[in-house]
Amino acid sequence: MLVLTQSAFRELQALFLAASGIQLTESKRAMMEARLRSRVEALGLRDFDAYCAHIRASYNAEERQRAIDLLTTNETYFFREPVHFQVLAEVLAQLPKTQPVRVWSAACSSGEEAFSIGMTILDKAPWLNWEVRASDLSERMLECGRRGVFPLQRLEHMPPTYLKRFALRGTRENEGSFRVADDVRRRVRFIQHNLLEDVPTLGSFDVIFVRNVLIYFDNERKQKILKLILKRLRPAGVLFLGLAESLQGQDLPLVRISNSVYRKRE
Ligand SMILES: C[S@@+](CC[C@H](N)C(=O)[O-])C[C@H]1O[C@@H](n2cnc3c(N)ncnc32)[C@H](O)[C@@H]1O
């Protein structure tokens, strides 16, 4: 069986740090080995060092992205941390009815969060003219989101009324999966974006979700990400972090309105 050498570990660690800003420590070594081994084998390469050389070759940007995709942690599901969707409904009810509403699901993984936001808007604030931008570093995850097709097991946390309304069960070759309804899908746009970069063309948002990702960064990068995110949040806009994440020790123009939910000062 192929074993991850120290030199390959260091090189892949540096590659992932440069791409994502996340330092995979020694404790993540077994994870790295397990996730990349089948890829090294599938390419018929001798060992992990040969895989690093393969990525290094200048024509190989695609393989580099593939390695990054394999090293990201993408756990997510529909209506994760459900209390946030109740808070979202309250926030939506307070927004002016006449202007378009923009929501950003940053680090969206395969899109379940972005679709959960869309379903909540259609159910709780159907009068709104809205759009959701969903972004992630992983192209592989974004592709899943763009397809909008998920295994049935992912429906576990979806409220029953939403199941009926927004989840279309697959038949024949799509047995065992479901597709998110078109009225949700057509308003959610997936784009690749690195949280450590500012993209002014993204515009500004009324609500931003950036949940269960800050925990992977050191303090300095976490601060940088939050500052960039805040640049994209409109005055009085609302920021959702993961329930296990907090802003303790950060000096930011935000006021806490609920668990891990903050409003930007005007
Ligand atoms: C654990 S998932 C969180 C998904 C979703 N927000 C949720 O709470 O269920 C973290 C996601 O962050 C993405 N990610 C990691 N580093 C990133 C970066 N520098 N820029 C953008 N996305 C990143 C990963 O690809 C992964 O899909």
Coordinates of C-alpha atoms and ligand atoms in Angstrom, one line a residue:
M1 CA 0.0 0.0 0.0
L2 CA 1.2 3.5 -0.8
V3 CA 2.5 5.5 2.1
L4 CA 2.7 9.3 2.3
T5 CA 6.3 10.3 2.7
Q6 CA 7.4 13.2 4.8
S7 CA 8.6 15.2 1.7
A8 CA 5.2 14.6 -0.1
F9 CA 3.3 15.5 3.0
R10 CA 5.2 18.8 3.3
E11 CA 4.7 19.7 -0.3
L12 CA 1.0 18.9 -0.3
Q13 CA 0.6 20.8 3.0
A14 CA 2.3 23.9 1.4
L15 CA 0.1 23.6 -1.7
F16 CA -3.1 23.4 0.3
L17 CA -2.0 26.3 2.5
A18 CA -1.2 28.5 -0.5
A19 CA -4.6 27.6 -2.1
S20 CA -6.9 27.7 0.9
G21 CA -5.1 29.5 3.8
I22 CA -5.7 26.3 5.9
Q23 CA -2.7 24.6 7.6
L24 CA -3.1 20.9 7.6
T25 CA -1.2 19.9 10.7
E26 CA 0.5 16.5 11.5
S27 CA -2.8 15.3 12.9
K28 CA -4.3 15.5 9.4
R29 CA -1.6 13.4 7.8
A30 CA -3.6 10.1 7.8
M31 CA -6.6 12.0 6.3
M32 CA -4.4 13.4 3.5
E33 CA -3.0 9.9 2.8
A34 CA -6.4 8.3 2.7
R35 CA -8.0 10.9 0.5
L36 CA -5.2 11.1 -2.1
R37 CA -4.1 7.5 -2.3
S38 CA -6.8 6.3 -4.7
R39 CA -6.0 9.2 -7.0
V40 CA -2.3 8.4 -7.0
E41 CA -3.2 4.8 -7.8
A42 CA -5.7 5.7 -10.5
L43 CA -3.0 7.7 -12.2
G44 CA -0.7 4.7 -12.1
L45 CA 2.0 6.7 -10.3
R46 CA 4.8 5.0 -8.3
D47 CA 4.3 7.0 -5.1
F48 CA 3.1 10.3 -3.5
D49 CA 6.4 12.0 -4.5
A50 CA 5.6 11.2 -8.1
Y51 CA 2.2 12.6 -7.6
C52 CA 3.7 15.9 -6.3
A53 CA 5.9 16.0 -9.4
H54 CA 2.9 15.4 -11.6
I55 CA 1.0 18.3 -10.0
R56 CA 4.1 20.5 -10.2
A57 CA 4.3 20.1 -14.0
S58 CA 3.3 23.4 -15.5
Y59 CA 0.5 21.9 -17.7
N60 CA -1.3 20.4 -14.7
A61 CA -3.5 23.1 -13.1
E62 CA -6.4 20.7 -13.3
E63 CA -4.7 18.1 -11.2
R64 CA -3.7 20.8 -8.7
Q65 CA -7.4 21.8 -8.3
R66 CA -8.3 18.1 -8.0
A67 CA -5.9 17.6 -5.1
I68 CA -7.2 20.8 -3.4
D69 CA -10.8 19.5 -3.9
L70 CA -9.8 16.2 -2.3
L71 CA -8.2 17.9 0.7
T72 CA -11.1 20.2 1.6
T73 CA -13.6 19.2 4.3
N74 CA -17.0 19.5 2.8
E75 CA -19.4 18.2 5.4
T76 CA -22.8 19.9 5.0
Y77 CA -26.5 19.1 4.9
F78 CA -29.9 20.8 4.3
F79 CA -31.0 23.0 7.2
R80 CA -27.9 22.5 9.2
E81 CA -28.2 24.3 12.5
P82 CA -31.9 24.8 11.9
V83 CA -32.3 27.7 14.4
H84 CA -30.5 29.9 11.9
F85 CA -33.3 29.4 9.4
Q86 CA -35.8 30.7 11.9
V87 CA -33.6 33.7 12.5
L88 CA -33.3 34.2 8.7
A89 CA -37.1 34.2 8.4
E90 CA -37.3 37.0 11.0
V91 CA -34.5 39.0 9.3
L92 CA -36.3 38.6 5.9
A93 CA -39.6 39.9 7.3
Q94 CA -37.8 43.1 8.3
L95 CA -36.3 43.8 4.9
P96 CA -38.0 46.5 2.7
K97 CA -40.4 44.7 0.4
T98 CA -39.6 46.8 -2.7
Q99 CA -35.9 46.3 -3.2
P100 CA -34.1 43.1 -4.4
V101 CA -32.5 41.0 -1.7
R102 CA -29.1 39.5 -2.1
V103 CA -27.8 36.6 0.1
W104 CA -24.3 35.1 0.0
S105 CA -23.6 31.6 1.1
A106 CA -19.8 31.7 1.4
A107 CA -18.0 28.4 1.6
C108 CA -21.2 26.7 0.6
S109 CA -19.7 23.2 -0.1
S110 CA -22.1 21.3 -2.4
G111 CA -24.9 23.9 -2.0
E112 CA -27.3 22.5 0.6
E113 CA -27.0 25.7 2.7
A114 CA -27.7 28.0 -0.3
F115 CA -30.7 25.9 -1.3
S116 CA -32.0 25.9 2.3
I117 CA -31.8 29.7 2.2
G118 CA -33.7 29.8 -1.0
M119 CA -36.4 27.5 0.3
T120 CA -36.8 29.6 3.4
I121 CA -37.2 32.8 1.3
L122 CA -39.8 31.2 -0.9
D123 CA -41.7 29.9 2.1
K124 CA -41.4 32.8 4.6
A125 CA -41.0 35.8 2.4
P126 CA -42.4 34.9 -1.0
W127 CA -43.0 38.6 -1.9
L128 CA -39.2 39.2 -2.1
N129 CA -37.3 39.6 -5.3
W130 CA -34.1 37.6 -4.3
E131 CA -31.0 35.9 -5.4
V132 CA -28.4 33.8 -3.7
R133 CA -24.7 33.6 -4.6
A134 CA -23.1 30.4 -3.5
S135 CA -19.3 30.2 -3.4
D136 CA -16.6 27.7 -2.5
L137 CA -13.0 27.0 -3.2
S138 CA -13.7 23.4 -4.4
E139 CA -14.8 23.1 -8.0
R140 CA -15.9 19.6 -7.4
M141 CA -18.4 20.7 -4.7
L142 CA -19.6 23.6 -6.9
E143 CA -20.4 21.1 -9.7
C144 CA -22.6 19.2 -7.2
G145 CA -24.4 22.4 -6.3
R146 CA -24.9 23.3 -10.0
R147 CA -26.5 19.9 -10.7
G148 CA -28.8 20.3 -7.7
V149 CA -29.2 16.5 -7.4
F150 CA -28.5 14.9 -4.1
P151 CA -28.9 11.4 -2.5
L152 CA -32.1 10.9 -0.6
Q153 CA -30.3 10.5 2.7
R154 CA -29.5 14.2 2.6
L155 CA -33.2 14.9 3.1
E156 CA -33.0 13.9 6.8
H157 CA -33.2 17.4 8.2
M158 CA -35.5 19.0 5.7
P159 CA -38.9 20.1 7.1
P160 CA -41.7 17.8 5.7
T161 CA -43.6 20.6 4.0
Y162 CA -40.4 21.6 2.2
L163 CA -39.8 18.0 1.2
K164 CA -43.1 18.0 -0.6
R165 CA -42.6 21.4 -2.2
F166 CA -39.0 21.6 -3.1
A167 CA -37.6 18.0 -3.5
L168 CA -38.4 16.2 -6.7
R169 CA -37.8 12.5 -6.3
G170 CA -35.8 10.8 -9.1
T171 CA -37.2 7.9 -11.0
R172 CA -35.6 5.1 -13.0
E173 CA -31.9 5.9 -13.5
N174 CA -32.3 8.7 -10.9
E175 CA -33.9 6.4 -8.3
G176 CA -32.4 7.1 -4.8
S177 CA -31.8 10.8 -5.5
F178 CA -33.8 14.0 -5.6
R179 CA -33.5 17.2 -7.4
V180 CA -34.0 20.7 -5.9
A181 CA -37.1 22.4 -7.4
D182 CA -36.4 24.8 -10.3
D183 CA -37.9 27.8 -8.6
V184 CA -35.1 27.5 -6.0
R185 CA -32.3 26.4 -8.3
R186 CA -32.8 29.2 -10.9
R187 CA -32.1 31.9 -8.2
V188 CA -29.0 30.3 -6.8
R189 CA -25.7 30.9 -8.7
F190 CA -22.5 29.0 -7.9
I191 CA -19.1 30.6 -8.4
Q192 CA -15.6 29.7 -7.3
H193 CA -14.2 32.1 -4.7
N194 CA -11.5 32.1 -2.1
L195 CA -12.5 33.6 1.2
L196 CA -9.0 35.2 1.5
E197 CA -9.6 37.3 -1.7
D198 CA -11.8 40.3 -2.1
V199 CA -13.9 40.2 -5.3
P200 CA -15.6 43.6 -5.6
T201 CA -17.6 42.4 -8.6
L202 CA -19.5 40.2 -6.1
G203 CA -21.3 43.4 -5.1
S204 CA -22.9 43.8 -1.7
F205 CA -25.3 41.6 0.3
D206 CA -28.2 42.0 2.8
V207 CA -27.3 38.6 4.4
I208 CA -24.1 36.6 4.4
F209 CA -23.7 33.0 5.7
V210 CA -20.1 32.0 6.4
R211 CA -20.7 29.0 8.6
N212 CA -18.5 26.1 9.7
V213 CA -15.4 27.2 7.9
L214 CA -13.7 29.9 10.1
I215 CA -12.8 27.1 12.6
Y216 CA -10.2 25.8 10.1
F217 CA -8.2 29.1 10.0
D218 CA -5.7 30.6 12.4
N219 CA -6.6 33.9 14.1
E220 CA -4.8 36.1 11.6
R221 CA -6.5 34.6 8.6
K222 CA -9.9 34.5 10.3
Q223 CA -9.6 38.2 11.0
K224 CA -8.7 38.9 7.4
I225 CA -11.6 36.8 6.1
L226 CA -14.1 38.6 8.4
K227 CA -12.9 42.0 7.3
L228 CA -13.3 41.0 3.6
I229 CA -16.7 39.6 4.3
L230 CA -17.8 42.7 6.1
K231 CA -16.8 44.8 3.0
R232 CA -19.4 42.8 1.1
L233 CA -22.1 43.2 3.8
R234 CA -24.5 46.2 3.5
P235 CA -24.9 48.5 6.5
A236 CA -27.5 46.8 8.8
G237 CA -26.9 43.6 6.9
V238 CA -26.8 40.3 8.8
L239 CA -23.9 37.8 9.2
F240 CA -24.4 34.2 10.2
L241 CA -21.4 32.2 11.5
G242 CA -21.5 28.5 12.5
L243 CA -23.0 27.9 16.0
A244 CA -19.6 26.7 17.2
E245 CA -17.9 29.9 15.9
S246 CA -17.8 33.2 17.6
L247 CA -16.3 36.7 17.2
Q248 CA -14.7 36.7 20.6
G249 CA -11.6 38.9 20.7
Q250 CA -12.4 40.5 17.3
D251 CA -13.0 44.2 17.1
L252 CA -15.6 44.5 14.3
P253 CA -18.5 46.8 13.7
L254 CA -21.1 44.1 14.5
V255 CA -23.8 43.7 17.1
R256 CA -24.9 40.2 18.2
I257 CA -28.6 39.6 17.5
S258 CA -28.8 35.8 18.1
N259 CA -26.5 32.8 18.6
S260 CA -23.6 33.4 16.1
V261 CA -25.7 35.9 14.2
Y262 CA -24.6 39.5 14.0
R263 CA -25.9 42.8 12.5
K264 CA -23.5 45.2 10.9
R265 CA -23.6 48.7 12.4
E266 CA -25.0 51.4 10.2
Ligands
LIG1 C1 -17.5 22.2 6.3 S1 -17.9 23.0 4.8 C2 -19.2 24.1 5.4 C3 -20.3 24.1 4.4 C4 -21.5 25.0 4.9 N1 -21.2 26.4 5.0 C5 -22.1 24.5 6.2 O1 -22.1 25.1 7.2 O2 -22.7 23.4 6.1 C6 -16.5 24.1 4.6 C7 -16.3 24.5 3.2 O3 -15.3 25.6 3.1 C8 -14.6 25.5 1.9 N2 -13.3 26.3 2.0 C9 -12.2 25.9 2.7 N3 -11.3 26.9 2.5 C10 -11.8 27.9 1.7 C11 -11.4 29.1 1.2 N4 -10.2 29.6 1.5 N5 -12.2 29.8 0.4 C12 -13.5 29.3 0.1 N6 -14.0 28.2 0.6 C13 -13.2 27.4 1.4 C14 -14.4 24.0 1.7 O4 -14.2 23.7 0.3 C15 -15.7 23.4 2.2 O5 -16.6 23.2 1.2

